[in-house]
Amino acid sequence: MQVPTGGIAHEPKGTNRWNSDADSKVWMEEASLKKLWMPWIPGLFLFLRGFCMDGKEKYMALALSLAERGRGWTSPNPMVGAVIVKDGRIIGEGWHEKYGEKHAERNALDSATESVEGATMYVTLEPCSHYGKQPPCTDAIIEARLKKVVVGSGDPNPLVNGRGFEILKNHGIEVEYGVLEGECKALNKHFFHYITNKKPYVSLKYAMTVDGKSATEEGVSKWITGEEARRDAHFLRHSHMAIMVGINTVRLDDPVLTCHDPALRDPVRIVVDSNLDIPLSSKLVESAREVPLLIATVSNDEEKRGKLESSGCKVLSIPSSGGKVDVVRLTGEIGKMGIDSILVEGGGTLSWSFVENGLVDHVYAYIAPTLLGGRNALTPLMGKGFPSPDDGLFLENTSIKALGRDYLLEGDVKCSQG
């Protein structure tokens, strides 16, 4: 089974050009307002905020909003946006639209409405200087005879990591670095983590009531949150390369774990199933030929393995930890497959194993204004828990937003391993 790393871009390549603030506002209305519900709206507000910035920050904010269009489609490559300015006018723009296709710099050059010689390019990430699926962007910039390149963030990829800057400078091109650097780094937190640590960025996602229940005592969880929150969660799936659940979630909910939207890219689906108990009749197995399904196990049941593989599944044998799949080893193996991010959706036992082992980098908690009660009702985290509040997992850089009747609280894990 081949694990896909791209899809058909859901946004057409931009053709609008503008030469003034008024024109750029028109572009915002035409290109962005139709999908305001999507979580890349912060990037659009950054662009709007750009009207109060100086020129450099304004153009970089626009490049960031362009880069956001690639979210979910470029992994494991980073999202990148580029804007070309000449004599105070924007004459070209582009973004990395899909993994394996042209990078932002080349798309921006191709879109230029006039000669770019002597112009300045604003790009969110250091231009690549090596051959991969595409030729070096530094070559294209040099050939175009640009005068200056303004960069938001350096690229920690060992194949780049300052070489792009050096090559451009050696060819007489002025390089400025660090414009909106924090925003540019935050844009690609999955990529930066993966390329630096050689393992996927792990997000923990769950939905619960205000009294901390993720299901009733009878195990009913459909639906804890409303439609708007679920739609937001589906975009989270699109934003991660893989989604992971435990076998108990498969038994209770029989999920399909897709984005439920043909305009979004479905993630690779992963089930942690120590004893290889997943039913052959489950929706996950039945759809394995359409959307990749990986099953991680410690079982030696060759007969069941053969049936699953005949159905299109990929079965991963992972070392045991206490008779269960070792999630640390599993995460490492997933990283070796080129998967840069995992959205762990539970259940509570699997989620606790990731928390306990220090593997969680970010938390998305969808909270419904509902009370369920129930002494034995499920909670987002099961397991033995931490011995005291001081030992718990703390979040920083937190934010909260309303999603219809519900709320999303999210934040970075203050101290995660790696």
CSV table of C-alpha atoms in Angstrom, one decimal:
chain,number,residue,atom,x,y,z
A,1,MET,CA,0.0,0.0,0.0
A,2,GLN,CA,1.3,3.4,-1.0
A,3,VAL,CA,0.9,6.2,1.6
A,4,PRO,CA,-0.1,9.3,-0.3
A,5,THR,CA,1.5,12.7,0.5
A,6,GLY,CA,-0.6,15.0,-1.6
A,7,GLY,CA,-3.9,15.5,-3.2
A,8,ILE,CA,-5.7,17.7,-5.8
A,9,ALA,CA,-5.6,21.2,-4.6
A,10,HIS,CA,-9.0,22.5,-3.5
A,11,GLU,CA,-8.1,26.1,-4.3
A,12,PRO,CA,-7.4,27.1,-8.0
A,13,LYS,CA,-4.2,28.9,-8.7
A,14,GLY,CA,-4.7,32.6,-8.2
A,15,THR,CA,-4.9,34.8,-11.3
A,16,ASN,CA,-5.9,38.1,-9.7
A,17,ARG,CA,-3.3,40.9,-9.7
A,18,TRP,CA,-3.4,44.1,-7.7
A,19,ASN,CA,-1.4,47.2,-7.6
A,20,SER,CA,-3.0,49.0,-4.6
A,21,ASP,CA,-4.5,48.5,-1.2
A,22,ALA,CA,-8.0,48.8,-2.7
A,23,ASP,CA,-7.2,46.1,-5.3
A,24,SER,CA,-5.9,43.8,-2.6
A,25,LYS,CA,-9.1,44.2,-0.6
A,26,VAL,CA,-11.0,43.1,-3.7
A,27,TRP,CA,-8.8,40.0,-3.9
A,28,MET,CA,-9.5,39.2,-0.2
A,29,GLU,CA,-13.2,39.3,-0.9
A,30,GLU,CA,-13.1,37.2,-4.0
A,31,ALA,CA,-10.5,34.6,-3.0
A,32,SER,CA,-11.1,34.1,0.7
A,33,LEU,CA,-14.5,35.1,2.1
A,34,LYS,CA,-16.3,32.0,0.6
A,35,LYS,CA,-14.4,29.8,3.1
A,36,LEU,CA,-14.2,31.8,6.2
A,37,TRP,CA,-15.1,28.8,8.4
A,38,MET,CA,-11.7,27.2,7.7
A,39,PRO,CA,-9.1,27.4,10.5
A,40,TRP,CA,-6.7,29.2,8.2
A,41,ILE,CA,-8.7,32.4,8.8
A,42,PRO,CA,-6.0,33.6,11.3
A,43,GLY,CA,-3.7,33.9,8.3
A,44,LEU,CA,-6.3,36.0,6.6
A,45,PHE,CA,-6.7,38.3,9.6
A,46,LEU,CA,-2.9,38.6,9.6
A,47,PHE,CA,-3.2,39.9,6.0
A,48,LEU,CA,-5.9,42.4,7.0
A,49,ARG,CA,-3.7,43.5,9.9
A,50,GLY,CA,-1.1,44.2,7.3
A,51,PHE,CA,-2.8,47.4,6.4
A,52,CYS,CA,-1.4,48.8,9.7
A,53,MET,CA,2.1,47.4,9.1
A,54,ASP,CA,5.1,48.8,7.3
A,55,GLY,CA,5.7,47.8,3.7
A,56,LYS,CA,7.9,44.8,4.4
A,57,GLU,CA,5.6,43.3,7.0
A,58,LYS,CA,2.6,44.0,4.8
A,59,TYR,CA,4.0,42.0,1.9
A,60,MET,CA,5.1,39.2,4.2
A,61,ALA,CA,1.6,39.0,5.7
A,62,LEU,CA,0.2,38.6,2.2
A,63,ALA,CA,2.8,35.9,1.5
A,64,LEU,CA,1.7,34.1,4.7
A,65,SER,CA,-2.0,34.2,3.7
A,66,LEU,CA,-1.0,32.7,0.3
A,67,ALA,CA,1.0,30.0,2.0
A,68,GLU,CA,-2.0,29.0,4.1
A,69,ARG,CA,-3.8,27.9,0.9
A,70,GLY,CA,-1.4,24.9,0.8
A,71,ARG,CA,-2.4,23.6,4.3
A,72,GLY,CA,-2.9,19.9,4.1
A,73,TRP,CA,-1.7,19.6,0.6
A,74,THR,CA,2.1,20.2,0.8
A,75,SER,CA,3.0,17.8,3.6
A,76,PRO,CA,5.6,16.6,4.4
A,77,ASN,CA,6.9,19.7,2.6
A,78,PRO,CA,6.4,23.1,4.3
A,79,MET,CA,3.8,25.7,3.3
A,80,VAL,CA,5.4,28.6,1.5
A,81,GLY,CA,4.0,31.8,0.0
A,82,ALA,CA,5.8,34.4,-2.2
A,83,VAL,CA,5.0,37.9,-3.4
A,84,ILE,CA,7.0,39.9,-6.0
A,85,VAL,CA,7.1,43.7,-5.7
A,86,LYS,CA,8.5,46.2,-8.2
A,87,ASP,CA,8.4,50.0,-7.8
A,88,GLY,CA,5.8,49.6,-5.0
A,89,ARG,CA,3.5,47.4,-7.0
A,90,ILE,CA,2.7,43.7,-6.6
A,91,ILE,CA,3.4,42.1,-9.9
A,92,GLY,CA,3.4,38.4,-8.9
A,93,GLU,CA,2.3,36.0,-6.3
A,94,GLY,CA,2.4,32.2,-5.7
A,95,TRP,CA,2.3,29.5,-3.1
A,96,HIS,CA,3.4,25.9,-2.9
A,97,GLU,CA,0.1,24.3,-3.9
A,98,LYS,CA,0.7,20.5,-3.7
A,99,TYR,CA,3.5,18.1,-2.6
A,100,GLY,CA,5.7,17.4,-5.6
A,101,GLU,CA,4.6,20.4,-7.6
A,102,LYS,CA,6.3,23.8,-8.2
A,103,HIS,CA,7.4,25.7,-5.1
A,104,ALA,CA,6.0,29.1,-4.2
A,105,GLU,CA,9.0,31.1,-5.6
A,106,ARG,CA,8.6,29.5,-9.1
A,107,ASN,CA,4.8,29.9,-9.1
A,108,ALA,CA,5.2,33.6,-8.2
A,109,LEU,CA,7.8,34.1,-11.0
A,110,ASP,CA,5.5,32.4,-13.5
A,111,SER,CA,2.5,34.6,-12.5
A,112,ALA,CA,4.4,37.9,-12.9
A,113,THR,CA,2.6,40.4,-15.1
A,114,GLU,CA,5.8,42.1,-16.2
A,115,SER,CA,9.6,41.7,-16.1
A,116,VAL,CA,10.8,40.8,-12.5
A,117,GLU,CA,14.3,42.1,-13.2
A,118,GLY,CA,15.3,44.4,-10.3
A,119,ALA,CA,12.3,43.4,-8.2
A,120,THR,CA,12.0,42.2,-4.6
A,121,MET,CA,10.6,38.9,-3.6
A,122,TYR,CA,9.0,38.4,-0.2
A,123,VAL,CA,9.0,34.7,0.7
A,124,THR,CA,7.9,33.0,4.0
A,125,LEU,CA,10.7,30.4,4.1
A,126,GLU,CA,14.4,30.3,3.0
A,127,PRO,CA,14.5,29.3,-0.7
A,128,CYS,CA,15.6,25.8,-1.3
A,129,SER,CA,19.1,25.2,-2.8
A,130,HIS,CA,18.9,21.5,-3.6
A,131,TYR,CA,17.3,19.1,-6.1
A,132,GLY,CA,14.3,17.2,-4.8
A,133,LYS,CA,11.1,16.7,-6.7
A,134,GLN,CA,11.7,20.2,-8.0
A,135,PRO,CA,14.9,22.0,-9.0
A,136,PRO,CA,16.4,24.6,-6.6
A,137,CYS,CA,14.4,27.8,-6.1
A,138,THR,CA,17.7,29.7,-5.8
A,139,ASP,CA,18.4,28.9,-9.4
A,140,ALA,CA,15.1,30.4,-10.5
A,141,ILE,CA,15.6,33.6,-8.4
A,142,ILE,CA,19.1,34.1,-9.8
A,143,GLU,CA,18.0,33.5,-13.4
A,144,ALA,CA,15.2,36.0,-13.0
A,145,ARG,CA,17.7,38.7,-11.9
A,146,LEU,CA,15.8,39.7,-8.8
A,147,LYS,CA,17.5,42.5,-6.8
A,148,LYS,CA,16.5,41.5,-3.3
A,149,VAL,CA,14.9,38.6,-1.4
A,150,VAL,CA,13.1,39.3,1.9
A,151,VAL,CA,12.7,36.0,3.9
A,152,GLY,CA,10.5,35.4,7.0
A,153,SER,CA,12.2,32.2,8.4
A,154,GLY,CA,15.2,30.1,7.8
A,155,ASP,CA,14.8,26.5,6.7
A,156,PRO,CA,16.1,23.9,9.3
A,157,ASN,CA,16.3,21.2,6.7
A,158,PRO,CA,20.0,20.1,6.6
A,159,LEU,CA,19.9,20.3,2.8
A,160,VAL,CA,19.1,24.0,3.1
A,161,ASN,CA,19.8,25.6,6.5
A,162,GLY,CA,21.5,28.8,5.4
A,163,ARG,CA,22.8,27.6,2.0
A,164,GLY,CA,20.0,29.3,0.2
A,165,PHE,CA,20.9,32.6,1.7
A,166,GLU,CA,24.6,32.1,1.0
A,167,ILE,CA,24.0,31.2,-2.7
A,168,LEU,CA,21.8,34.2,-3.3
A,169,LYS,CA,24.4,36.6,-1.7
A,170,ASN,CA,27.2,35.1,-3.7
A,171,HIS,CA,25.3,36.0,-6.8
A,172,GLY,CA,24.9,39.6,-5.8
A,173,ILE,CA,21.3,39.4,-4.5
A,174,GLU,CA,20.6,41.3,-1.4
A,175,VAL,CA,19.0,39.1,1.4
A,176,GLU,CA,17.0,40.3,4.4
A,177,TYR,CA,15.9,37.8,7.0
A,178,GLY,CA,13.5,37.8,9.9
A,179,VAL,CA,10.4,39.7,8.8
A,180,LEU,CA,7.4,38.3,10.7
A,181,GLU,CA,9.7,35.5,11.7
A,182,GLY,CA,7.5,34.3,14.5
A,183,GLU,CA,4.4,34.0,12.3
A,184,CYS,CA,6.4,32.3,9.6
A,185,LYS,CA,7.8,29.7,12.0
A,186,ALA,CA,4.3,29.1,13.5
A,187,LEU,CA,2.9,28.4,10.0
A,188,ASN,CA,5.1,25.3,9.6
A,189,LYS,CA,5.2,23.9,13.2
A,190,HIS,CA,4.6,20.4,11.9
A,191,PHE,CA,7.4,20.7,9.4
A,192,PHE,CA,9.9,22.3,11.8
A,193,HIS,CA,9.3,19.7,14.4
A,194,TYR,CA,9.5,16.8,12.0
A,195,ILE,CA,12.7,17.9,10.2
A,196,THR,CA,14.4,18.7,13.5
A,197,ASN,CA,13.4,15.7,15.6
A,198,LYS,CA,12.9,13.1,12.9
A,199,LYS,CA,9.5,12.1,14.3
A,200,PRO,CA,5.9,13.3,13.7
A,201,TYR,CA,4.3,16.3,15.4
A,202,VAL,CA,1.6,14.8,17.6
A,203,SER,CA,-1.7,16.6,18.3
A,204,LEU,CA,-4.2,15.3,20.8
A,205,LYS,CA,-7.8,16.0,19.9
A,206,TYR,CA,-10.9,15.2,21.8
A,207,ALA,CA,-14.5,16.4,22.5
A,208,MET,CA,-16.1,16.5,25.9
A,209,THR,CA,-18.8,18.1,28.0
A,210,VAL,CA,-18.2,20.8,30.6
A,211,ASP,CA,-18.2,18.0,33.2
A,212,GLY,CA,-15.4,16.2,31.4
A,213,LYS,CA,-17.3,13.4,29.7
A,214,SER,CA,-16.6,12.1,26.2
A,215,ALA,CA,-19.5,9.7,26.2
A,216,THR,CA,-22.4,8.6,28.3
A,217,GLU,CA,-22.2,5.6,30.7
A,218,GLU,CA,-23.8,3.6,27.9
A,219,GLY,CA,-20.9,4.6,25.6
A,220,VAL,CA,-22.9,6.9,23.4
A,221,SER,CA,-20.8,9.9,22.0
A,222,LYS,CA,-22.8,11.0,18.9
A,223,TRP,CA,-22.8,13.8,19.1
A,224,ILE,CA,-21.1,15.6,22.0
A,225,THR,CA,-20.4,18.7,19.9
A,226,GLY,CA,-22.4,20.5,17.3
A,227,GLU,CA,-22.0,20.6,13.5
A,228,GLU,CA,-19.7,23.7,13.4
A,229,ALA,CA,-17.2,22.1,15.9
A,230,ARG,CA,-17.3,18.8,14.0
A,231,ARG,CA,-16.6,20.6,10.7
A,232,ASP,CA,-13.6,22.4,12.3
A,233,ALA,CA,-12.4,19.0,13.6
A,234,HIS,CA,-12.6,17.6,10.0
A,235,PHE,CA,-10.4,20.4,8.8
A,236,LEU,CA,-7.9,19.4,11.5
A,237,ARG,CA,-7.8,15.9,9.9
A,238,HIS,CA,-7.1,17.5,6.6
A,239,SER,CA,-4.2,19.5,8.3
A,240,HIS,CA,-2.5,16.4,9.6
A,241,MET,CA,-1.0,13.6,7.5
A,242,ALA,CA,-2.3,10.9,9.7
A,243,ILE,CA,-5.1,10.3,12.2
A,244,MET,CA,-4.9,7.7,15.0
A,245,VAL,CA,-7.4,5.9,17.2
A,246,GLY,CA,-7.4,2.8,19.4
A,247,ILE,CA,-9.3,-0.4,18.9
A,248,ASN,CA,-11.9,0.5,21.5
A,249,THR,CA,-13.0,3.5,19.5
A,250,VAL,CA,-13.3,1.3,16.4
A,251,ARG,CA,-15.5,-1.2,18.4
A,252,LEU,CA,-17.7,1.5,19.9
A,253,ASP,CA,-18.1,4.0,17.0
A,254,ASP,CA,-17.2,2.1,13.8
A,255,PRO,CA,-15.8,5.4,12.4
A,256,VAL,CA,-14.5,6.0,8.9
A,257,LEU,CA,-12.0,8.7,10.0
A,258,THR,CA,-12.1,10.8,6.8
A,259,CYS,CA,-12.7,14.5,6.4
A,260,HIS,CA,-16.2,14.0,5.0
A,261,ASP,CA,-15.6,16.7,2.4
A,262,PRO,CA,-14.3,16.0,-1.1
A,263,ALA,CA,-12.6,19.4,-1.1
A,264,LEU,CA,-10.2,18.2,1.7
A,265,ARG,CA,-7.5,15.6,1.8
A,266,ASP,CA,-8.2,12.5,3.9
A,267,PRO,CA,-5.4,11.6,6.3
A,268,VAL,CA,-3.7,8.2,6.5
A,269,ARG,CA,-5.7,6.3,9.1
A,270,ILE,CA,-3.9,4.4,11.9
A,271,VAL,CA,-5.5,2.0,14.3
A,272,VAL,CA,-3.6,0.8,17.4
A,273,ASP,CA,-4.8,-2.8,17.8
A,274,SER,CA,-2.5,-4.8,20.0
A,275,ASN,CA,-4.4,-8.1,19.5
A,276,LEU,CA,-5.5,-7.6,15.9
A,277,ASP,CA,-9.2,-7.6,16.9
A,278,ILE,CA,-10.4,-5.1,14.3
A,279,PRO,CA,-13.5,-6.5,12.5
A,280,LEU,CA,-13.1,-7.3,8.8
A,281,SER,CA,-16.6,-5.7,8.5
A,282,SER,CA,-15.6,-2.4,10.0
A,283,LYS,CA,-16.0,0.7,7.9
A,284,LEU,CA,-12.2,1.3,8.2
A,285,VAL,CA,-11.3,-2.1,6.7
A,286,GLU,CA,-14.0,-1.9,4.0
A,287,SER,CA,-12.7,1.4,2.8
A,288,ALA,CA,-9.0,0.6,3.0
A,289,ARG,CA,-8.5,0.5,-0.7
A,290,GLU,CA,-9.9,4.0,-1.0
A,291,VAL,CA,-8.1,5.6,2.0
A,292,PRO,CA,-4.9,4.1,3.4
A,293,LEU,CA,-5.3,2.2,6.7
A,294,LEU,CA,-2.4,1.1,8.9
A,295,ILE,CA,-3.0,-1.3,11.8
A,296,ALA,CA,-0.3,-1.4,14.5
A,297,THR,CA,-0.2,-4.7,16.5
A,298,VAL,CA,1.9,-7.0,18.5
A,299,SER,CA,-0.2,-10.0,17.5
A,300,ASN,CA,1.3,-13.0,15.6
A,301,ASP,CA,-2.1,-14.0,14.1
A,302,GLU,CA,-0.9,-14.6,10.5
A,303,GLU,CA,-4.4,-15.7,9.3
A,304,LYS,CA,-6.0,-12.5,10.5
A,305,ARG,CA,-3.1,-10.5,9.1
A,306,GLY,CA,-3.5,-12.1,5.7
A,307,LYS,CA,-7.2,-11.3,5.6
A,308,LEU,CA,-6.6,-7.7,6.5
A,309,GLU,CA,-3.8,-7.3,3.9
A,310,SER,CA,-6.0,-8.9,1.3
A,311,SER,CA,-8.6,-6.2,2.1
A,312,GLY,CA,-6.0,-3.5,1.4
A,313,CYS,CA,-4.8,-2.8,4.9
A,314,LYS,CA,-1.1,-2.5,5.9
A,315,VAL,CA,-0.3,-4.3,9.2
A,316,LEU,CA,2.6,-3.0,11.2
A,317,SER,CA,4.3,-5.3,13.7
A,318,ILE,CA,5.5,-3.1,16.6
A,319,PRO,CA,7.4,-4.2,19.7
A,320,SER,CA,5.4,-4.8,22.8
A,321,SER,CA,5.3,-2.7,26.0
A,322,GLY,CA,3.5,-4.5,28.8
A,323,GLY,CA,1.6,-6.6,26.2
A,324,LYS,CA,0.5,-3.6,24.3
A,325,VAL,CA,1.8,-1.7,21.3
A,326,ASP,CA,4.7,0.5,22.3
A,327,VAL,CA,3.5,3.9,21.2
A,328,VAL,CA,7.0,5.4,21.3
A,329,ARG,CA,8.3,2.9,18.9
A,330,LEU,CA,5.2,3.2,16.8
A,331,THR,CA,5.6,7.0,16.5
A,332,GLY,CA,9.2,6.5,15.4
A,333,GLU,CA,8.1,4.0,12.7
A,334,ILE,CA,5.4,6.3,11.4
A,335,GLY,CA,8.1,9.1,11.1
A,336,LYS,CA,10.2,6.8,9.0
A,337,MET,CA,7.3,6.5,6.5
A,338,GLY,CA,7.5,10.2,5.8
A,339,ILE,CA,4.5,11.1,7.9
A,340,ASP,CA,5.1,14.4,9.6
A,341,SER,CA,2.1,14.8,11.8
A,342,ILE,CA,-0.4,12.7,13.7
A,343,LEU,CA,-3.8,13.7,15.0
A,344,VAL,CA,-4.6,11.3,18.0
A,345,GLU,CA,-8.4,11.2,18.4
A,346,GLY,CA,-8.6,8.7,21.2
A,347,GLY,CA,-10.0,6.9,22.9
A,348,GLY,CA,-9.0,7.7,26.4
A,349,THR,CA,-6.6,4.8,26.9
A,350,LEU,CA,-4.6,5.5,23.8
A,351,SER,CA,-4.6,9.2,24.5
A,352,TRP,CA,-3.3,8.6,28.0
A,353,SER,CA,-0.5,6.4,26.6
A,354,PHE,CA,0.7,9.3,24.4
A,355,VAL,CA,0.5,11.8,27.3
A,356,GLU,CA,2.2,9.4,29.7
A,357,ASN,CA,5.1,8.9,27.3
A,358,GLY,CA,5.6,12.6,26.6
A,359,LEU,CA,4.7,12.4,23.0
A,360,VAL,CA,2.0,15.1,22.7
A,361,ASP,CA,3.0,18.5,21.3
A,362,HIS,CA,-0.4,20.2,21.0
A,363,VAL,CA,-3.9,19.7,22.4
A,364,TYR,CA,-7.3,20.6,20.8
A,365,ALA,CA,-10.1,20.3,23.3
A,366,TYR,CA,-13.6,20.8,21.9
A,367,ILE,CA,-15.9,21.6,24.8
A,368,ALA,CA,-19.7,21.4,24.7
A,369,PRO,CA,-22.0,23.3,27.1
A,370,THR,CA,-23.6,20.1,28.3
A,371,LEU,CA,-23.7,18.1,31.5
A,372,LEU,CA,-23.8,14.3,31.2
A,373,GLY,CA,-22.7,12.9,34.6
A,374,GLY,CA,-22.2,9.2,35.1
A,375,ARG,CA,-19.7,7.7,37.5
A,376,ASN,CA,-18.4,5.3,34.9
A,377,ALA,CA,-18.8,7.5,31.8
A,378,LEU,CA,-15.8,7.8,29.6
A,379,THR,CA,-13.4,10.8,29.8
A,380,PRO,CA,-10.9,12.0,27.3
A,381,LEU,CA,-8.0,10.6,29.3
A,382,MET,CA,-8.2,7.3,31.1
A,383,GLY,CA,-5.2,5.3,32.5
A,384,LYS,CA,-3.7,5.8,35.9
A,385,GLY,CA,-3.3,9.6,35.6
A,386,PHE,CA,-0.8,11.8,37.3
A,387,PRO,CA,-0.3,11.5,41.1
A,388,SER,CA,-0.8,15.3,41.8
A,389,PRO,CA,-1.9,18.5,40.0
A,390,ASP,CA,1.7,19.7,40.0
A,391,ASP,CA,2.7,16.6,38.0
A,392,GLY,CA,0.1,17.2,35.3
A,393,LEU,CA,0.6,18.2,31.7
A,394,PHE,CA,0.5,22.0,31.3
A,395,LEU,CA,-0.4,24.0,28.2
A,396,GLU,CA,1.0,27.3,27.1
A,397,ASN,CA,0.2,29.7,24.2
A,398,THR,CA,-3.4,28.8,24.8
A,399,SER,CA,-6.4,30.2,22.9
A,400,ILE,CA,-10.1,29.7,22.9
A,401,LYS,CA,-12.7,30.3,20.2
A,402,ALA,CA,-16.4,29.8,19.9
A,403,LEU,CA,-17.7,27.3,17.3
A,404,GLY,CA,-21.5,27.7,17.3
A,405,ARG,CA,-22.7,26.5,20.7
A,406,ASP,CA,-19.3,24.9,21.5
A,407,TYR,CA,-15.8,26.1,22.3
A,408,LEU,CA,-12.3,25.0,21.1
A,409,LEU,CA,-9.5,25.4,23.7
A,410,GLU,CA,-6.1,24.7,22.3
A,411,GLY,CA,-2.5,25.1,23.3
A,412,ASP,CA,1.1,23.8,23.1
A,413,VAL,CA,2.3,21.3,25.6
A,414,LYS,CA,4.8,23.1,27.8
A,415,CYS,CA,7.3,20.2,28.1
A,416,SER,CA,7.1,17.3,25.6
A,417,GLN,CA,9.9,14.8,25.0
A,418,GLY,CA,12.0,15.5,21.8
